[in-house]
Short mmCIF file of C-alpha atoms in Angstrom, two decimals:
data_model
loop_
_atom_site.label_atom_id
_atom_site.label_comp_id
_atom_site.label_asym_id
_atom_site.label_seq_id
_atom_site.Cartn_x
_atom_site.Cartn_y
_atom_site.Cartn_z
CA UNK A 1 68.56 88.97 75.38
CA UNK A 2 67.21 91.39 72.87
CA UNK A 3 68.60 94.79 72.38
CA UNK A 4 68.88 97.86 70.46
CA UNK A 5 72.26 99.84 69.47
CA UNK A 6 72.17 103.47 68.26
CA UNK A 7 74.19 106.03 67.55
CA UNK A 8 73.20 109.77 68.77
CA UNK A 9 73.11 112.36 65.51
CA UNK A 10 72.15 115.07 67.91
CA UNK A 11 71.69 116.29 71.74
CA UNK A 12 68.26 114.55 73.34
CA UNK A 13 67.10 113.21 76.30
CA UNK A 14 66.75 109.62 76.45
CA UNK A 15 63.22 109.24 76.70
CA UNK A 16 62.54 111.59 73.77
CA UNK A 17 65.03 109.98 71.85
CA UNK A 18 63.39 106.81 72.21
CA UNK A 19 59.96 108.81 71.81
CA UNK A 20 61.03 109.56 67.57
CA UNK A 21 62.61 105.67 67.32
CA UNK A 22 58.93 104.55 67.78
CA UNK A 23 59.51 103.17 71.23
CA UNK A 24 56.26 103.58 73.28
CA UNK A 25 56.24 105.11 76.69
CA UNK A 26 54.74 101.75 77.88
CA UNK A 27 57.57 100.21 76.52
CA UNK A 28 60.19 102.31 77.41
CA UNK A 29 59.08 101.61 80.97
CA UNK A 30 59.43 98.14 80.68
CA UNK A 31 63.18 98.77 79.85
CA UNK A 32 63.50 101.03 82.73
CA UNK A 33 62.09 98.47 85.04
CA UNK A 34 63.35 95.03 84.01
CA UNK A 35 65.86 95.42 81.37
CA UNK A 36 68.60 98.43 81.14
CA UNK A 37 69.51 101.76 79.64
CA UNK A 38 73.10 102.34 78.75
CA UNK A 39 75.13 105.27 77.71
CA UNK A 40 78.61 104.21 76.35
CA UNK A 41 77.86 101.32 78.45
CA UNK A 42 77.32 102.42 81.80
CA UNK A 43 73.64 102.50 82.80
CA UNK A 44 71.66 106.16 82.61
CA UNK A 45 68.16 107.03 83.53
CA UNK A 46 65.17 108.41 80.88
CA UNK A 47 65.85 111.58 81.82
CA UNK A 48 70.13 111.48 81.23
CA UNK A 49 70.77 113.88 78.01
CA UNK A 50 72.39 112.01 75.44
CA UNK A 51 75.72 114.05 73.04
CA UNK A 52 76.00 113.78 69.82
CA UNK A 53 78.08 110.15 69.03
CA UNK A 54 77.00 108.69 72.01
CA UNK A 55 76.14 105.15 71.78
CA UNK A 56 72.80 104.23 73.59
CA UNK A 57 71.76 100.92 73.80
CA UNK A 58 67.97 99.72 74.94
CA UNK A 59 68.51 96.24 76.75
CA UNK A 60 64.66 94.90 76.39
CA UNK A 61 62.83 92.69 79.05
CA UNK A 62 62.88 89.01 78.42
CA UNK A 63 59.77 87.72 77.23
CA UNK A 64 57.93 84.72 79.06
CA UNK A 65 56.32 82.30 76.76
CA UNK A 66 53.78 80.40 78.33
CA UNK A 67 52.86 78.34 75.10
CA UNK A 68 53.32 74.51 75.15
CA UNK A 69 56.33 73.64 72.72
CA UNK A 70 55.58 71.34 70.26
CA UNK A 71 57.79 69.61 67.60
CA UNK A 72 55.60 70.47 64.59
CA UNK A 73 57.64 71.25 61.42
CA UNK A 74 57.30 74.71 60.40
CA UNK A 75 58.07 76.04 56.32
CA UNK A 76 60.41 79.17 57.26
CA UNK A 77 60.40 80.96 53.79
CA UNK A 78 62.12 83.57 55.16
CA UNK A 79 64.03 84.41 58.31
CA UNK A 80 66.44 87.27 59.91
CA UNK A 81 67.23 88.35 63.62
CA UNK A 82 64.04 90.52 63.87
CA UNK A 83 61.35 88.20 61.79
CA UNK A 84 59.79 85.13 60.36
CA UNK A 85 57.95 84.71 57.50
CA UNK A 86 55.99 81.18 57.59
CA UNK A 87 53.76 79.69 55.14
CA UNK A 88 51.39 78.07 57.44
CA UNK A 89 49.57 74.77 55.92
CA UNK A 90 46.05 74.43 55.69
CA UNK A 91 43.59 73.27 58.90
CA UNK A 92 46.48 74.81 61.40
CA UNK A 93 45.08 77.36 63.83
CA UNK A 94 47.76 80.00 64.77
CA UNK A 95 47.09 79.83 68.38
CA UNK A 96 45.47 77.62 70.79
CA UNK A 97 42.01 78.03 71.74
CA UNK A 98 39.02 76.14 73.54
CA UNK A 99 38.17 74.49 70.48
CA UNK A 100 41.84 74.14 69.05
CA UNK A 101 43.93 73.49 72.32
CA UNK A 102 47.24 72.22 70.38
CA UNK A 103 48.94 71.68 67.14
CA UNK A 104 48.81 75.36 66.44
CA UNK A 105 51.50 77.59 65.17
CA UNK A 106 51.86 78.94 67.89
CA UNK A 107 52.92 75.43 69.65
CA UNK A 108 55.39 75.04 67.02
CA UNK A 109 56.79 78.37 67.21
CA UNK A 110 57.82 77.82 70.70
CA UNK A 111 59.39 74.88 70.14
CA UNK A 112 61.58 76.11 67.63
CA UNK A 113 62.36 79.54 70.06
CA UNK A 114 63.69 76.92 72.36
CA UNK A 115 65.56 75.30 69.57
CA UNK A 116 67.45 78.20 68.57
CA UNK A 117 67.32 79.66 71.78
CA UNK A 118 65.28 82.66 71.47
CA UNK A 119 63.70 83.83 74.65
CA UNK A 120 60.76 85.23 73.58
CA UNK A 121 57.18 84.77 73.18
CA UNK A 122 54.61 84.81 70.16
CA UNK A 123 53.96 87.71 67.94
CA UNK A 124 51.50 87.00 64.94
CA UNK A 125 51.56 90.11 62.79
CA UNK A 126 48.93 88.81 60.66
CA UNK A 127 46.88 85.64 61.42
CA UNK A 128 44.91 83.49 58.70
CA UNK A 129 42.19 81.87 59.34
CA UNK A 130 42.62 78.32 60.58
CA UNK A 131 41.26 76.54 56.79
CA UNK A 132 43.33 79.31 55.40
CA UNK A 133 46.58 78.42 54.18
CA UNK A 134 49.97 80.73 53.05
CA UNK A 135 52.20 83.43 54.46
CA UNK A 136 52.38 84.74 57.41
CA UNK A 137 54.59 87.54 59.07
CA UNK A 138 55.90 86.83 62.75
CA UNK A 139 57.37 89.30 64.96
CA UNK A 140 60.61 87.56 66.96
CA UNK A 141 60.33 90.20 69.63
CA UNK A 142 57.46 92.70 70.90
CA UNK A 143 59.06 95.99 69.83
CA UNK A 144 59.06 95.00 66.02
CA UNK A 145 55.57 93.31 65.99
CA UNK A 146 54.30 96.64 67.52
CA UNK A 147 56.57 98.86 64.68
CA UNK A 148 54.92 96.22 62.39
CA UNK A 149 51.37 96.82 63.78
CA UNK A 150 51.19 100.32 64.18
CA UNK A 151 49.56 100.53 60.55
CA UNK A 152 49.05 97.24 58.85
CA UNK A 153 47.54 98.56 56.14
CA UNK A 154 51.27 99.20 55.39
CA UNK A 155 51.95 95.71 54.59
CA UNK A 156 50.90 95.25 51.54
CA UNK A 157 48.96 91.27 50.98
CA UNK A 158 47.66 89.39 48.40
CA UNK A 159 45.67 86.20 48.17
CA UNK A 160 44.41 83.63 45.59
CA UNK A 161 41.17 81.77 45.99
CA UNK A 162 38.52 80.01 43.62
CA UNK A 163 35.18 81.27 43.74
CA UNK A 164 31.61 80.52 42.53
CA UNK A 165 30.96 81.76 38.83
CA UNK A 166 32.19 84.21 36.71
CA UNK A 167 34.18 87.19 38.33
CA UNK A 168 35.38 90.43 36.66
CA UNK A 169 37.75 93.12 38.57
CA UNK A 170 36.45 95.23 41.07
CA UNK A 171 36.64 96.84 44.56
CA UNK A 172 34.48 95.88 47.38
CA UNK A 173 33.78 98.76 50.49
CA UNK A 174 31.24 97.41 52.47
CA UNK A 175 31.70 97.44 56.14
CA UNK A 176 32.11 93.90 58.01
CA UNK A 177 30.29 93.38 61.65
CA UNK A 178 30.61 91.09 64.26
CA UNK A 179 27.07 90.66 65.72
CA UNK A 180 27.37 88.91 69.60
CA UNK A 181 29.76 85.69 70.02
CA UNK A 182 28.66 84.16 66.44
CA UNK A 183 31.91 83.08 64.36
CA UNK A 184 30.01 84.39 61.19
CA UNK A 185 30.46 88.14 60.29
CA UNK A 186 28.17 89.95 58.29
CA UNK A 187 27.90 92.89 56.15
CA UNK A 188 26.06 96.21 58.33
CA UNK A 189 26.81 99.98 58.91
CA UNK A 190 27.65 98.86 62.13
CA UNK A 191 30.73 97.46 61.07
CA UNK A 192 34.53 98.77 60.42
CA UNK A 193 35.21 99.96 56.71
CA UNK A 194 36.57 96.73 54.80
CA UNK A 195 38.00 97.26 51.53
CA UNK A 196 39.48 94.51 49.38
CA UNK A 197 40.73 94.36 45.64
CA UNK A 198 39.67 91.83 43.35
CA UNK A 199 41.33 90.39 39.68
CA UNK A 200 39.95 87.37 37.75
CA UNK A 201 42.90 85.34 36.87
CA UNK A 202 40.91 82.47 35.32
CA UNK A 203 37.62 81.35 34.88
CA UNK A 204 36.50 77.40 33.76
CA UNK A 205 33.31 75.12 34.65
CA UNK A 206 31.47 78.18 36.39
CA UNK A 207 34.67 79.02 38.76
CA UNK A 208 36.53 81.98 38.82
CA UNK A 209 40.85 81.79 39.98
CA UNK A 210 40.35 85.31 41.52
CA UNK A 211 43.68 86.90 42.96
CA UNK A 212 42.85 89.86 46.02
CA UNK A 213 44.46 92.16 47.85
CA UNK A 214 43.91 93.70 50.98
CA UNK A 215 43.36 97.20 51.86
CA UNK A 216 42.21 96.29 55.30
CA UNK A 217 42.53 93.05 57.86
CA UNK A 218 39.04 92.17 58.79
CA UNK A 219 38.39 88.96 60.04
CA UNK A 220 37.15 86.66 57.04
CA UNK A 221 36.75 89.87 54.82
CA UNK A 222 37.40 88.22 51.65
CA UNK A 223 34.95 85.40 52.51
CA UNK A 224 32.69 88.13 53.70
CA UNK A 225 33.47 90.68 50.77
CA UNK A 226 32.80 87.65 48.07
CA UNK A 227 29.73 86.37 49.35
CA UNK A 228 27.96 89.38 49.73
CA UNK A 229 28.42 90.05 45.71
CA UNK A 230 27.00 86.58 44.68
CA UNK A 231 30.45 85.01 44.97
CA UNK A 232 31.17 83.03 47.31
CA UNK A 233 34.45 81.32 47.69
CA UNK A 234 34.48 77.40 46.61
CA UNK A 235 34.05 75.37 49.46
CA UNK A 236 33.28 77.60 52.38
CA UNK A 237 30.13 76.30 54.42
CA UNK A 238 30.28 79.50 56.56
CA UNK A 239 28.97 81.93 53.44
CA UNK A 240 27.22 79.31 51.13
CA UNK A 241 29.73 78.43 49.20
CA UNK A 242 29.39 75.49 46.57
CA UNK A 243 30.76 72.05 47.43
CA UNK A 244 34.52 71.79 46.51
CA UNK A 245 38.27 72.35 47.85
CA UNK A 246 38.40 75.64 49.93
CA UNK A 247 41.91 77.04 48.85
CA UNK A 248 42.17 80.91 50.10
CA UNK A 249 45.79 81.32 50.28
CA UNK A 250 48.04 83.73 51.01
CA UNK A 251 50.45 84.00 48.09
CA UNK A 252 52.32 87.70 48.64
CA UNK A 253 53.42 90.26 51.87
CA UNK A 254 55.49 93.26 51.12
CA UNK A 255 56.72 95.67 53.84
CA UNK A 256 59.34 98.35 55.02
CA UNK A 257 61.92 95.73 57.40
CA UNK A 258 61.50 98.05 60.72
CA UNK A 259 64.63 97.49 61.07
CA UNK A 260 66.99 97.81 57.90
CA UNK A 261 64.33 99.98 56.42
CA UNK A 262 64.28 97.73 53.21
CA UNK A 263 61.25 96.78 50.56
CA UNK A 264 61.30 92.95 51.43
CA UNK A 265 58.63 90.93 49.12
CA UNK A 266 57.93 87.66 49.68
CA UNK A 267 56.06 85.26 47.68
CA UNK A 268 54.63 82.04 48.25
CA UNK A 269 55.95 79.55 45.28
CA UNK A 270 54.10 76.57 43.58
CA UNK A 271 51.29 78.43 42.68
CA UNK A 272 48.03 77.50 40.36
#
């Protein structure tokens, strides 16, 4: 069971003490309802006023996972009470759909929940595409994917891809829009601000090693972004990219730990 432990630095009711520790009144019902509130361990209601020194402790739900297990093997590159960081291979999809049913990350994470015993169920802070391959942040429990969430632009991300010709540095703003149910996304004023960062890292037989990094999360922005300048990454059907090995990756994440309030930087190894 997943809890929190704090101690009181000055006089507050409960619920507005878990108001400025980012706990959201949604959630802080949830606690009410189907976990527990205690004071010095005995159990208090939101509206109890807390002393200075108290101990409170937030005693969250259980989670139900209702994703098939599967024993997949997962590359943990990082791990801690509160988070995951995975770097998922390429041609995995991170959760099941119609199309992709099984084999997902997803399936894999809850197998290995059930192997370590963690009741909980599946929090992808950032997903990658399914051809996409590299790191990826997961959330062991719902209050730290949704202290993770609450601005992602916050977590800093780069990735390395090759592209068509010869790239220089750059930044691209264009907005990305998702016309209807069509998986392709195109560039219109219709569309959410997308902003990525580009840097050439190589260039050899008309390709370009091109490192980005992401100022926003738009689904297949830097496919999008790189297309729509006349460079399109290697290999992508989707945005006319030239025959060859489709390799976007996701080589860096950097964050605050929501937590323990530390710079954690992780980055994926074996690179070109």
């Amino acid at each position: 069971m997943y809890k929190r432990q704090f101690v009181v630095n000055h006089q507050s009711r409960i619920d507005d003490f878990a108001r400025s520790h980012k706990i959201s009144q949604k959630l802080l019902k949830d606690i009410k309802m189907k976990g527990d509130i205690l004071v010095n361990g005995m159990h208090q209601t939101v509206r109890y006023e807390l002393q200075q020194d108290d101990v409170i402790t937030f005693i969250y739900p259980k989670e139900d996972n209702q994703i098939p297990k599967q024993n997949i093997s997962l590359n943990i590159i990082y791990e801690d009470d509160y988070l995951l960081i995975i770097d998922k291979e390429k041609g995995m999809a991170c959760i099941p759909t119609r199309s992709h049913p099984s084999s997902t990350l997803a399936n894999a994470l809850s197998y290995y929940y059930q192997q370590i015993n963690l009741a909980s169920t599946i929090h992808l802070v950032n997903r990658l595409d399914k051809e996409t391959s590299g790191l990826m942040i997961v959330a062991k429990y719902r209050e730290i994917h949704d202290l993770l969430c609450k601005d992602i632009t916050h977590i800093y991300r780069r990735y390395q891809a090759h592209v068509q010709g010869k790239v220089e540095n750059g930044i691209i703003d264009k907005p990305i829009y998702k016309d209807g149910y069509a998986m392709k996304r195109i560039i219109d004023e219709r569309g959410k601000q997308s902003v990525t960062y580009y840097q050439s890292l190589a260039y050899y037989d008309d390709l370009s090693l091109v490192e980005f990094e992401l100022k926003t999360g738009r689904t297949h922005q830097i496919r999008v972004h790189m297309a729509s300048i006349g460079h399109p990454l290697i290999g992508d059907e989707l945005y006319g990219g030239m025959n060859g090995v489709f390799d976007l990756t996701s080589t860096m994440v950097a964050f605050v730990h929501p937590v323990t309030k530390q710079i954690k930087v992780i980055r994926k190894t074996g690179l070109k």
